[in-house]
mmCIF file of C-alpha atoms in Angstrom:
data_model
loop_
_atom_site.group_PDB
_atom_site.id
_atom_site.type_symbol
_atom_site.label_atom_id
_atom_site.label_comp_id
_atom_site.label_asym_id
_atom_site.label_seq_id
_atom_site.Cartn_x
_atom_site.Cartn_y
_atom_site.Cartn_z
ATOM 1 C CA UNK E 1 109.785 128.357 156.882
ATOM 2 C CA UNK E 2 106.175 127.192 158.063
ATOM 3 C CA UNK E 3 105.389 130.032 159.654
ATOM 4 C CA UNK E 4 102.101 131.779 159.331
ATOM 5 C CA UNK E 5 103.065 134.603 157.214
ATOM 6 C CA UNK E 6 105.402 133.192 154.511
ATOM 7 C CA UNK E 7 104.697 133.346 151.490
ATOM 8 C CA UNK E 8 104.310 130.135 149.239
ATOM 9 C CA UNK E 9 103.381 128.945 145.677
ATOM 10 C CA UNK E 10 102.650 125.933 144.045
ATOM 11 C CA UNK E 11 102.219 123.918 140.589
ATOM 12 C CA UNK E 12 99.393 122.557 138.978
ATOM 13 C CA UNK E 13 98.714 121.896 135.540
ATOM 14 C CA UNK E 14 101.796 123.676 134.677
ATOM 15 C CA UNK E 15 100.503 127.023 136.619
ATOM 16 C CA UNK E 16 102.056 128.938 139.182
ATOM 17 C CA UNK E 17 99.779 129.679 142.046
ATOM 18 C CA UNK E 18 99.630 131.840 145.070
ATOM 19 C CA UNK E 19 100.504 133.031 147.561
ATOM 20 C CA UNK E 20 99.031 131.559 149.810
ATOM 21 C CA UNK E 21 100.362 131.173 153.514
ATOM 22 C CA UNK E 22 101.788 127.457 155.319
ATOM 23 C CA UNK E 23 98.713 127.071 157.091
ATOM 24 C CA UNK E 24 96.473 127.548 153.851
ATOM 25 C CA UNK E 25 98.964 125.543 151.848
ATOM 26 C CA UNK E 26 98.880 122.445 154.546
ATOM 27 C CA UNK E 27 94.960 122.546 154.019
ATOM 28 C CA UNK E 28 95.029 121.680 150.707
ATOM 29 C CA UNK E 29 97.363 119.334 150.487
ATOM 30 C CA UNK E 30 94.934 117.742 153.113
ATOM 31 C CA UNK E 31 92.442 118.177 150.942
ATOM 32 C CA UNK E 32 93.301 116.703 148.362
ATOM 33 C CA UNK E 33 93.862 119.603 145.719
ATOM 34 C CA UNK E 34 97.682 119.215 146.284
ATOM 35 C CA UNK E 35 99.532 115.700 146.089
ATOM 36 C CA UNK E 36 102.831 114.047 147.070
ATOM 37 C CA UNK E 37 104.477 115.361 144.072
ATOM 38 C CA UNK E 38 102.770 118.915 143.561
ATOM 39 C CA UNK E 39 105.800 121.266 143.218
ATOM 40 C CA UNK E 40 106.009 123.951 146.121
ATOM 41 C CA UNK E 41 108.163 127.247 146.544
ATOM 42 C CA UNK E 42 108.997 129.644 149.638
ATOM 43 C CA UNK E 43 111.698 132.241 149.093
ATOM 44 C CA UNK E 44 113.932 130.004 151.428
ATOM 45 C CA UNK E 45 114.395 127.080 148.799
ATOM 46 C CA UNK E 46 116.330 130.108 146.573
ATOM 47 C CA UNK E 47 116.239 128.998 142.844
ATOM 48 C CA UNK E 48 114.911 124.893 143.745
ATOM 49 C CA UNK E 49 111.106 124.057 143.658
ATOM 50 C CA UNK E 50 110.155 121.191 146.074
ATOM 51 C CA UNK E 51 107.981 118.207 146.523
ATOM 52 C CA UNK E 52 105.281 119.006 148.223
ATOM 53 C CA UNK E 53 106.130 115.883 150.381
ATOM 54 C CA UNK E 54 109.304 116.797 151.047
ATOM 55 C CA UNK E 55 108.616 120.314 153.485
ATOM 56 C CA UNK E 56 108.584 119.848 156.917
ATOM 57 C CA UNK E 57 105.634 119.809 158.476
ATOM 58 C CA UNK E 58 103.256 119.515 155.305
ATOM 59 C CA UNK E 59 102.730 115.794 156.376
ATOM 60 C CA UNK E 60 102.058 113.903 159.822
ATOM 61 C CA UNK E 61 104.867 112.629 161.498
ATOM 62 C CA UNK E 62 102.182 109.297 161.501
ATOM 63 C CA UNK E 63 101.805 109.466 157.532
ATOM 64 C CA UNK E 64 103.772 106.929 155.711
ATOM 65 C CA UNK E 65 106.189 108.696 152.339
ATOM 66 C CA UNK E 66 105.185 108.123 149.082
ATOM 67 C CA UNK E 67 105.419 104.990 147.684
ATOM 68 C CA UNK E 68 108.150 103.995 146.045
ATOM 69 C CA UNK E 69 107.267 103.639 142.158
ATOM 70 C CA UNK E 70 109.073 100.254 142.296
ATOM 71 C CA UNK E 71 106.394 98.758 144.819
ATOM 72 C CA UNK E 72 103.156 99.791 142.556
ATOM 73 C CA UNK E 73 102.170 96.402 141.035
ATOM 74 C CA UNK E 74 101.654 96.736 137.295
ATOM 75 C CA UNK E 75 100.803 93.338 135.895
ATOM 76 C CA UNK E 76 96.775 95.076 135.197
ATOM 77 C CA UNK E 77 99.296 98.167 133.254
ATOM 78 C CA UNK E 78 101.080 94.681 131.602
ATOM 79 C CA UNK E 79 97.407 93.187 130.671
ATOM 80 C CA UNK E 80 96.325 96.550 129.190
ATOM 81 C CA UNK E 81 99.386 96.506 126.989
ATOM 82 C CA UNK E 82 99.007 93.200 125.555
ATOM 83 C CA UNK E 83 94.867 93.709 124.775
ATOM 84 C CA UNK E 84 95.419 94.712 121.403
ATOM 85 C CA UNK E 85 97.471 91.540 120.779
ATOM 86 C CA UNK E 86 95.485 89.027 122.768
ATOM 87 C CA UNK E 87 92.571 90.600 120.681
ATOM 88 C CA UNK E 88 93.611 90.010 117.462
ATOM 89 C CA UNK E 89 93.648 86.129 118.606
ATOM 90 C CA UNK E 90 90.026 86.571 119.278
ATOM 91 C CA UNK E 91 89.226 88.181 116.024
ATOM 92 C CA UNK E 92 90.536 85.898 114.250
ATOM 93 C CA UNK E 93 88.867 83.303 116.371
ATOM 94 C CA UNK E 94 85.695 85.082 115.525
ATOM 95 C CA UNK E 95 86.116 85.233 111.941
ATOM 96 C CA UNK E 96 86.927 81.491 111.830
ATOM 97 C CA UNK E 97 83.275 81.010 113.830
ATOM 98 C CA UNK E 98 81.774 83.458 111.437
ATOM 99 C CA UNK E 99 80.871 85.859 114.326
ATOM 100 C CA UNK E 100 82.265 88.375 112.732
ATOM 101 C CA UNK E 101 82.766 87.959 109.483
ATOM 102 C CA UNK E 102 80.068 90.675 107.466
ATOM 103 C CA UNK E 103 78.582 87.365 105.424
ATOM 104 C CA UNK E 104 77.224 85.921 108.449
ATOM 105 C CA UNK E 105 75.046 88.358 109.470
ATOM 106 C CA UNK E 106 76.783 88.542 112.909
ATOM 107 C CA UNK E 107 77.113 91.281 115.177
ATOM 108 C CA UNK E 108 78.449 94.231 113.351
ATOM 109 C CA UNK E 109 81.868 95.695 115.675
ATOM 110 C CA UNK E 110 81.761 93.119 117.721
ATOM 111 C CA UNK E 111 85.308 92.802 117.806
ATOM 112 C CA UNK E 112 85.791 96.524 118.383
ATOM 113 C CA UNK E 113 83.252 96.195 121.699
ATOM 114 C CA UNK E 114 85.459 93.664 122.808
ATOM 115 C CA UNK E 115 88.181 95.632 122.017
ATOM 116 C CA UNK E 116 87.112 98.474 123.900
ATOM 117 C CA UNK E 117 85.578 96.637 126.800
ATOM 118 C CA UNK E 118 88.878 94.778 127.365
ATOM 119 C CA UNK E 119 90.802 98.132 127.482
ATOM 120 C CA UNK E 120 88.695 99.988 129.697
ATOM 121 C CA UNK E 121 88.425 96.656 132.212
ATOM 122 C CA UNK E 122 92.168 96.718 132.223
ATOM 123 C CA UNK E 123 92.942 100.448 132.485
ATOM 124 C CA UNK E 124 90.200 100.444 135.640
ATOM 125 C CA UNK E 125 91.958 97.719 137.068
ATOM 126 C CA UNK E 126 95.343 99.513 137.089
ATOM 127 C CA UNK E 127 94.129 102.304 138.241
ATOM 128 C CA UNK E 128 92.531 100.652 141.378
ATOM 129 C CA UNK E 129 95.550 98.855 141.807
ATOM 130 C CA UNK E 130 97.462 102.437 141.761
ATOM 131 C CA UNK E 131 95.285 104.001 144.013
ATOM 132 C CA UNK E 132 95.867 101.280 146.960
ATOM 133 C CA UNK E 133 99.067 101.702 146.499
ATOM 134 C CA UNK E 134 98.775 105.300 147.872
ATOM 135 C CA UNK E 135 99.515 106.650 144.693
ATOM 136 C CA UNK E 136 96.552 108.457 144.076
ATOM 137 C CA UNK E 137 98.354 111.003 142.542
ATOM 138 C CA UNK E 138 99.706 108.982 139.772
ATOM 139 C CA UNK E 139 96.378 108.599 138.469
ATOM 140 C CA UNK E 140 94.641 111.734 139.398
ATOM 141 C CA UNK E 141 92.107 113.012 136.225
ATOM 142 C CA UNK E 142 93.067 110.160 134.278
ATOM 143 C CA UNK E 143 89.709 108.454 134.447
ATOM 144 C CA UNK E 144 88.600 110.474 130.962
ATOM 145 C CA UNK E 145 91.652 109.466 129.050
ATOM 146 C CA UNK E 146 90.585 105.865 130.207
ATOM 147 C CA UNK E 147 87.057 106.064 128.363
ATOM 148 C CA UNK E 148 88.343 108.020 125.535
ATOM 149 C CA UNK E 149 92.337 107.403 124.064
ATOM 150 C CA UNK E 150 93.925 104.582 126.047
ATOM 151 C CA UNK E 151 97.083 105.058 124.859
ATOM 152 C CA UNK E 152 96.970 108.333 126.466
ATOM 153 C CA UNK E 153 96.119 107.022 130.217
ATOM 154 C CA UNK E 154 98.938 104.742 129.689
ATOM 155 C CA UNK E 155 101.573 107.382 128.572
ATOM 156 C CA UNK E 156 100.425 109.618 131.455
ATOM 157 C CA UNK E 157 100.367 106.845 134.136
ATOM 158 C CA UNK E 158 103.283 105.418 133.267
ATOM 159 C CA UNK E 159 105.390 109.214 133.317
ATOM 160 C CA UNK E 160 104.054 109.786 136.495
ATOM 161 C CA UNK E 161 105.563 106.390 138.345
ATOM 162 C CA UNK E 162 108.361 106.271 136.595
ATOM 163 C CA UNK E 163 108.189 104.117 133.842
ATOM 164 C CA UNK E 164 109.095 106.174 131.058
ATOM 165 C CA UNK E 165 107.750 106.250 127.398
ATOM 166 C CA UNK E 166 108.288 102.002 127.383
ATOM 167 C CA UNK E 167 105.021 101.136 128.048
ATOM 168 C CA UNK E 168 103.384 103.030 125.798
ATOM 169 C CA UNK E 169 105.822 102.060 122.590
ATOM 170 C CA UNK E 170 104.984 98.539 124.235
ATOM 171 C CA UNK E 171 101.154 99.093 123.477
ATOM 172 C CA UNK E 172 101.925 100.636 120.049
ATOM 173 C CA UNK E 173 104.441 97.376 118.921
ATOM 174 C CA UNK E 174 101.239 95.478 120.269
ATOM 175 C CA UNK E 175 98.601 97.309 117.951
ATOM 176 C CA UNK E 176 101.085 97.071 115.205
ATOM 177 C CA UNK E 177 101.548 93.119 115.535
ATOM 178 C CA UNK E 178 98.237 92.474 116.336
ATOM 179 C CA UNK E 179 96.852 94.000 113.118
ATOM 180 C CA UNK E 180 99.380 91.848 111.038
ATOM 181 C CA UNK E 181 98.223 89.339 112.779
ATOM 182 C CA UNK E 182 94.584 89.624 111.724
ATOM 183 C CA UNK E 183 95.587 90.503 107.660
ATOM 184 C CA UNK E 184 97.676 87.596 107.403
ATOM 185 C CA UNK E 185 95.064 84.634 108.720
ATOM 186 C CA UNK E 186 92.987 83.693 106.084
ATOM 187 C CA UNK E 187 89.760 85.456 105.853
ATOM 188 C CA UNK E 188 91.235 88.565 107.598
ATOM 189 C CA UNK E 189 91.104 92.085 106.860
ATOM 190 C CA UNK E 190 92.403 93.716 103.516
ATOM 191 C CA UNK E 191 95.111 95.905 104.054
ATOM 192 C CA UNK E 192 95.602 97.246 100.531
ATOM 193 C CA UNK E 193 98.395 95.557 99.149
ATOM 194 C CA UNK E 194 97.319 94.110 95.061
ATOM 195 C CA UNK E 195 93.989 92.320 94.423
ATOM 196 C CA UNK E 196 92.113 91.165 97.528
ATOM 197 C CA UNK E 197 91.987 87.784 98.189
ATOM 198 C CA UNK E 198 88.856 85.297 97.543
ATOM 199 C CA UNK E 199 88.816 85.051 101.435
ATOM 200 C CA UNK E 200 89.205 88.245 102.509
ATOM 201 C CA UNK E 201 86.997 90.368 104.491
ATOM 202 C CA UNK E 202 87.216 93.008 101.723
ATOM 203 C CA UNK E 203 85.433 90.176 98.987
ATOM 204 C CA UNK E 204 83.407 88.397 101.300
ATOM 205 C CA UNK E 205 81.667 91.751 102.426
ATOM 206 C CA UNK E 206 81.235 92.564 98.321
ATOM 207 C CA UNK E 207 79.600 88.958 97.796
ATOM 208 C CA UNK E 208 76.860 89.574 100.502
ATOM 209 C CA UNK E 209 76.098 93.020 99.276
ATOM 210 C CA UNK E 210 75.930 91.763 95.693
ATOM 211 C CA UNK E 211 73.903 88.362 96.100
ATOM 212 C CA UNK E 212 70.740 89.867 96.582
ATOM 213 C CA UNK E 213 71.013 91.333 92.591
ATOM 214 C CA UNK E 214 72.325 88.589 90.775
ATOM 215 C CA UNK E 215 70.054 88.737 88.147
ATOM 216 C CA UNK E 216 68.634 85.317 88.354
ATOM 217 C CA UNK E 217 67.853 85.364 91.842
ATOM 218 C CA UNK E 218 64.458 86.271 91.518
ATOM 219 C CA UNK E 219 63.207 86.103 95.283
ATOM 220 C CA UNK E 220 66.134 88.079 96.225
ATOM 221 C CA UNK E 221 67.242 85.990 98.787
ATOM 222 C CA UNK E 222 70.300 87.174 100.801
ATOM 223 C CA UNK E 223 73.395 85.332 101.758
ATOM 224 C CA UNK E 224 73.511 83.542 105.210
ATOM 225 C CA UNK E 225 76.796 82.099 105.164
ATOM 226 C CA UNK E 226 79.724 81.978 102.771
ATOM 227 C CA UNK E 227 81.714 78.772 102.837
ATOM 228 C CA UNK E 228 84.080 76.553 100.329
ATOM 229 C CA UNK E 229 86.139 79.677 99.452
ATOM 230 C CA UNK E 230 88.926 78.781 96.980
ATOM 231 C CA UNK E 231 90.664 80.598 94.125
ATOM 232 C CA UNK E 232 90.065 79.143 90.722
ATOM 233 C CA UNK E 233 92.748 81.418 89.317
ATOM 234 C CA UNK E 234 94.736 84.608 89.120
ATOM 235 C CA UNK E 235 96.522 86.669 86.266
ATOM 236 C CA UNK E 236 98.963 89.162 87.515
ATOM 237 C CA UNK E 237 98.842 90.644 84.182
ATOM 238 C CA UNK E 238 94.863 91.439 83.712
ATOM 239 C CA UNK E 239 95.112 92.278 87.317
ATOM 240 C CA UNK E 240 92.190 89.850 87.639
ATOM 241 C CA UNK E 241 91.222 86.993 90.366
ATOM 242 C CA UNK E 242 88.677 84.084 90.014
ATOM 243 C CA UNK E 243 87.341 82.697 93.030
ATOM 244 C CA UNK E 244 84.115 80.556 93.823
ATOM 245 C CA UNK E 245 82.103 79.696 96.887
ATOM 246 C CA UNK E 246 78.950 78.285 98.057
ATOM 247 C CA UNK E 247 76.584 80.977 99.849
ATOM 248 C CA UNK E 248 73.673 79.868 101.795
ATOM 249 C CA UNK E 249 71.104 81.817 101.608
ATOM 250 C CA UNK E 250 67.592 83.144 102.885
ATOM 251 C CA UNK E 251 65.492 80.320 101.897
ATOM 252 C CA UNK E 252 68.016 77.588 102.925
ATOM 253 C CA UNK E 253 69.418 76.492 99.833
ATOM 254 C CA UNK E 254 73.011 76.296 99.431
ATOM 255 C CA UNK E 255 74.265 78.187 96.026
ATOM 256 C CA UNK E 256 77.398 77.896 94.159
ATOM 257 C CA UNK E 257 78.694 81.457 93.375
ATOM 258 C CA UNK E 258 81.239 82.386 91.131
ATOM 259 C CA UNK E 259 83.497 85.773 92.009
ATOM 260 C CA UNK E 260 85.828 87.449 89.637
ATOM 261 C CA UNK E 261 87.732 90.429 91.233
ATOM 262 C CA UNK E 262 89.750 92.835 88.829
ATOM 263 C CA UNK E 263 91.451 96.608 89.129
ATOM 264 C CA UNK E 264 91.029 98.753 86.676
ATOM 265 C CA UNK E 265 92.257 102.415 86.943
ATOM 266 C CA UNK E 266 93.428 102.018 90.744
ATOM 267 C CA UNK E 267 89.905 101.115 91.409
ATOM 268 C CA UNK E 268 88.874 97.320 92.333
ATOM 269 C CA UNK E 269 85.234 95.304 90.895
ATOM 270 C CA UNK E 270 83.930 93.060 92.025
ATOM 271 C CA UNK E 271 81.607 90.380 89.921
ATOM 272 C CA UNK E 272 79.353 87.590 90.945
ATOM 273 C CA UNK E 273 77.446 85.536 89.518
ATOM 274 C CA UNK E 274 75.884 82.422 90.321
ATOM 275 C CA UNK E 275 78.596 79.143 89.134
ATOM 276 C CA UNK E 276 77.613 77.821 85.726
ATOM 277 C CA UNK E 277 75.303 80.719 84.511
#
């Protein structure tokens, strides 16, 4: 069977290859180009393709098996699945330090960086801890997927050791939670669902991009900070939703703003004014 002149053929990326002879096909597994797993053929394993692993001779007596898919650690795979919950957390911590929040003049997508950063740490992480393992394999080209769609380097890593699909739906139930997380708190995103609220990301966003027009405010001073946000009152019938707040601006001085927020023809407006004018 690993003589010179047989004729062999392998797998990758769902293509047949070869033939190539024993010798030839020993070098690159050596080299790399074929793994553990990499599906082989001769004409003596009839209708069965084989682990590249598993033919005589194609690894040294000295050379440890693969690794048993039940000895790779995964608490880094564990971390990256719970990022886009832990991160909610820190939006919402973010939003209650005004970091985030668009009426503080903070760091536009800062949350997303983190979000990102976090992700990438973590999927690095697993892979290195893969990789000791022996399990190069299991990881092999995934580097891209890391740096681009997560949720695809965590599909594809977890299929190749065994895992299954769970991981994966683990990550999506995490994203899913983790965005209810961040429209519920107070102050967190608008999802869509009736008027927004006086708190909301949605309304605070409108009030600093309005502020600046408000008739009266001649030096057109723009809004630092928006604080004291409370409804004054909402009618389910007019569709309509009075809030106020106190913006400080520009030039220091702290301004009581009135918001009213209405829909009209599916589409939302948004007033302010300053309060008592």
């Amino acid at each position: 069977m690993t003589e010179a002149n047989t004729e062999w053929f392998y797998i990758i990326g769902g293509e047949r290859l070869g033939p190539v002879t024993f010798p030839d096909l020993k070098a690159r597994y050596e080299s790399g180009e074929l793994t553990e797993k990499t599906l082989v053929w001769t004409k003596e394993f009839a209708d069965d393709w084989k682990k590249a692993a598993e033919v005589p001779g194609m690894r040294e007596a000295s050379e440890p098996p693969l690794v048993p898919a039940t000895e790779i650690l995964n608490h880094w795979l564990y971390m990256l699945i719970s990022v886009p919950l832990v991160m909610s957390f820190a939006e919402v911590i973010l939003l209650r330090h005004g970091a985030e929040s668009p009426n503080t003049g903070g760091l536009p997508g800062l949350s997303f960086l983190l979000f990102f950063f976090a992700n990438t740490i973590c999927a690095l992480l697993d892979q290195n801890a893969v990789e000791r393992s022996g399990r190069r394999d299991a990881v092999n080209g995934l580097l891209l997927w890391i740096l681009l769609l997560v949720p695809a380097y965590i599909y594809l890593r977890s299929k190749r050791t065994g895992l299954g699909s769970g991981p994966l739906v683990a990550w999506i139930v995490a994203l899913v939670l983790g965005g209810f997380i961040t429209a519920a708190w107070p102050g967190g995103a608008y999802v869509g669902a009736g008027l927004p609220k006086c708190d909301s990301k949605a309304s605070l966003s409108m009030v600093e991009d309005l502020y600046p027009d408000i008739p009266i405010n001649f030096g057109k001073a723009k809004a630092v900070s928006i604080t004291d946000v409370e409804q004054v009152s909402y009618s389910e019938a007019s569709s309509q939703r009075k809030c106020r707040a106190v913006v400080t601006n520009t030039s220091g001085i702290d301004t009581p703003i009135a918001l009213t927020i209405s829909e009209q023809d599916g589409q939302y407006y948004f007033h302010v004014r300053f309060d008592g004018f």
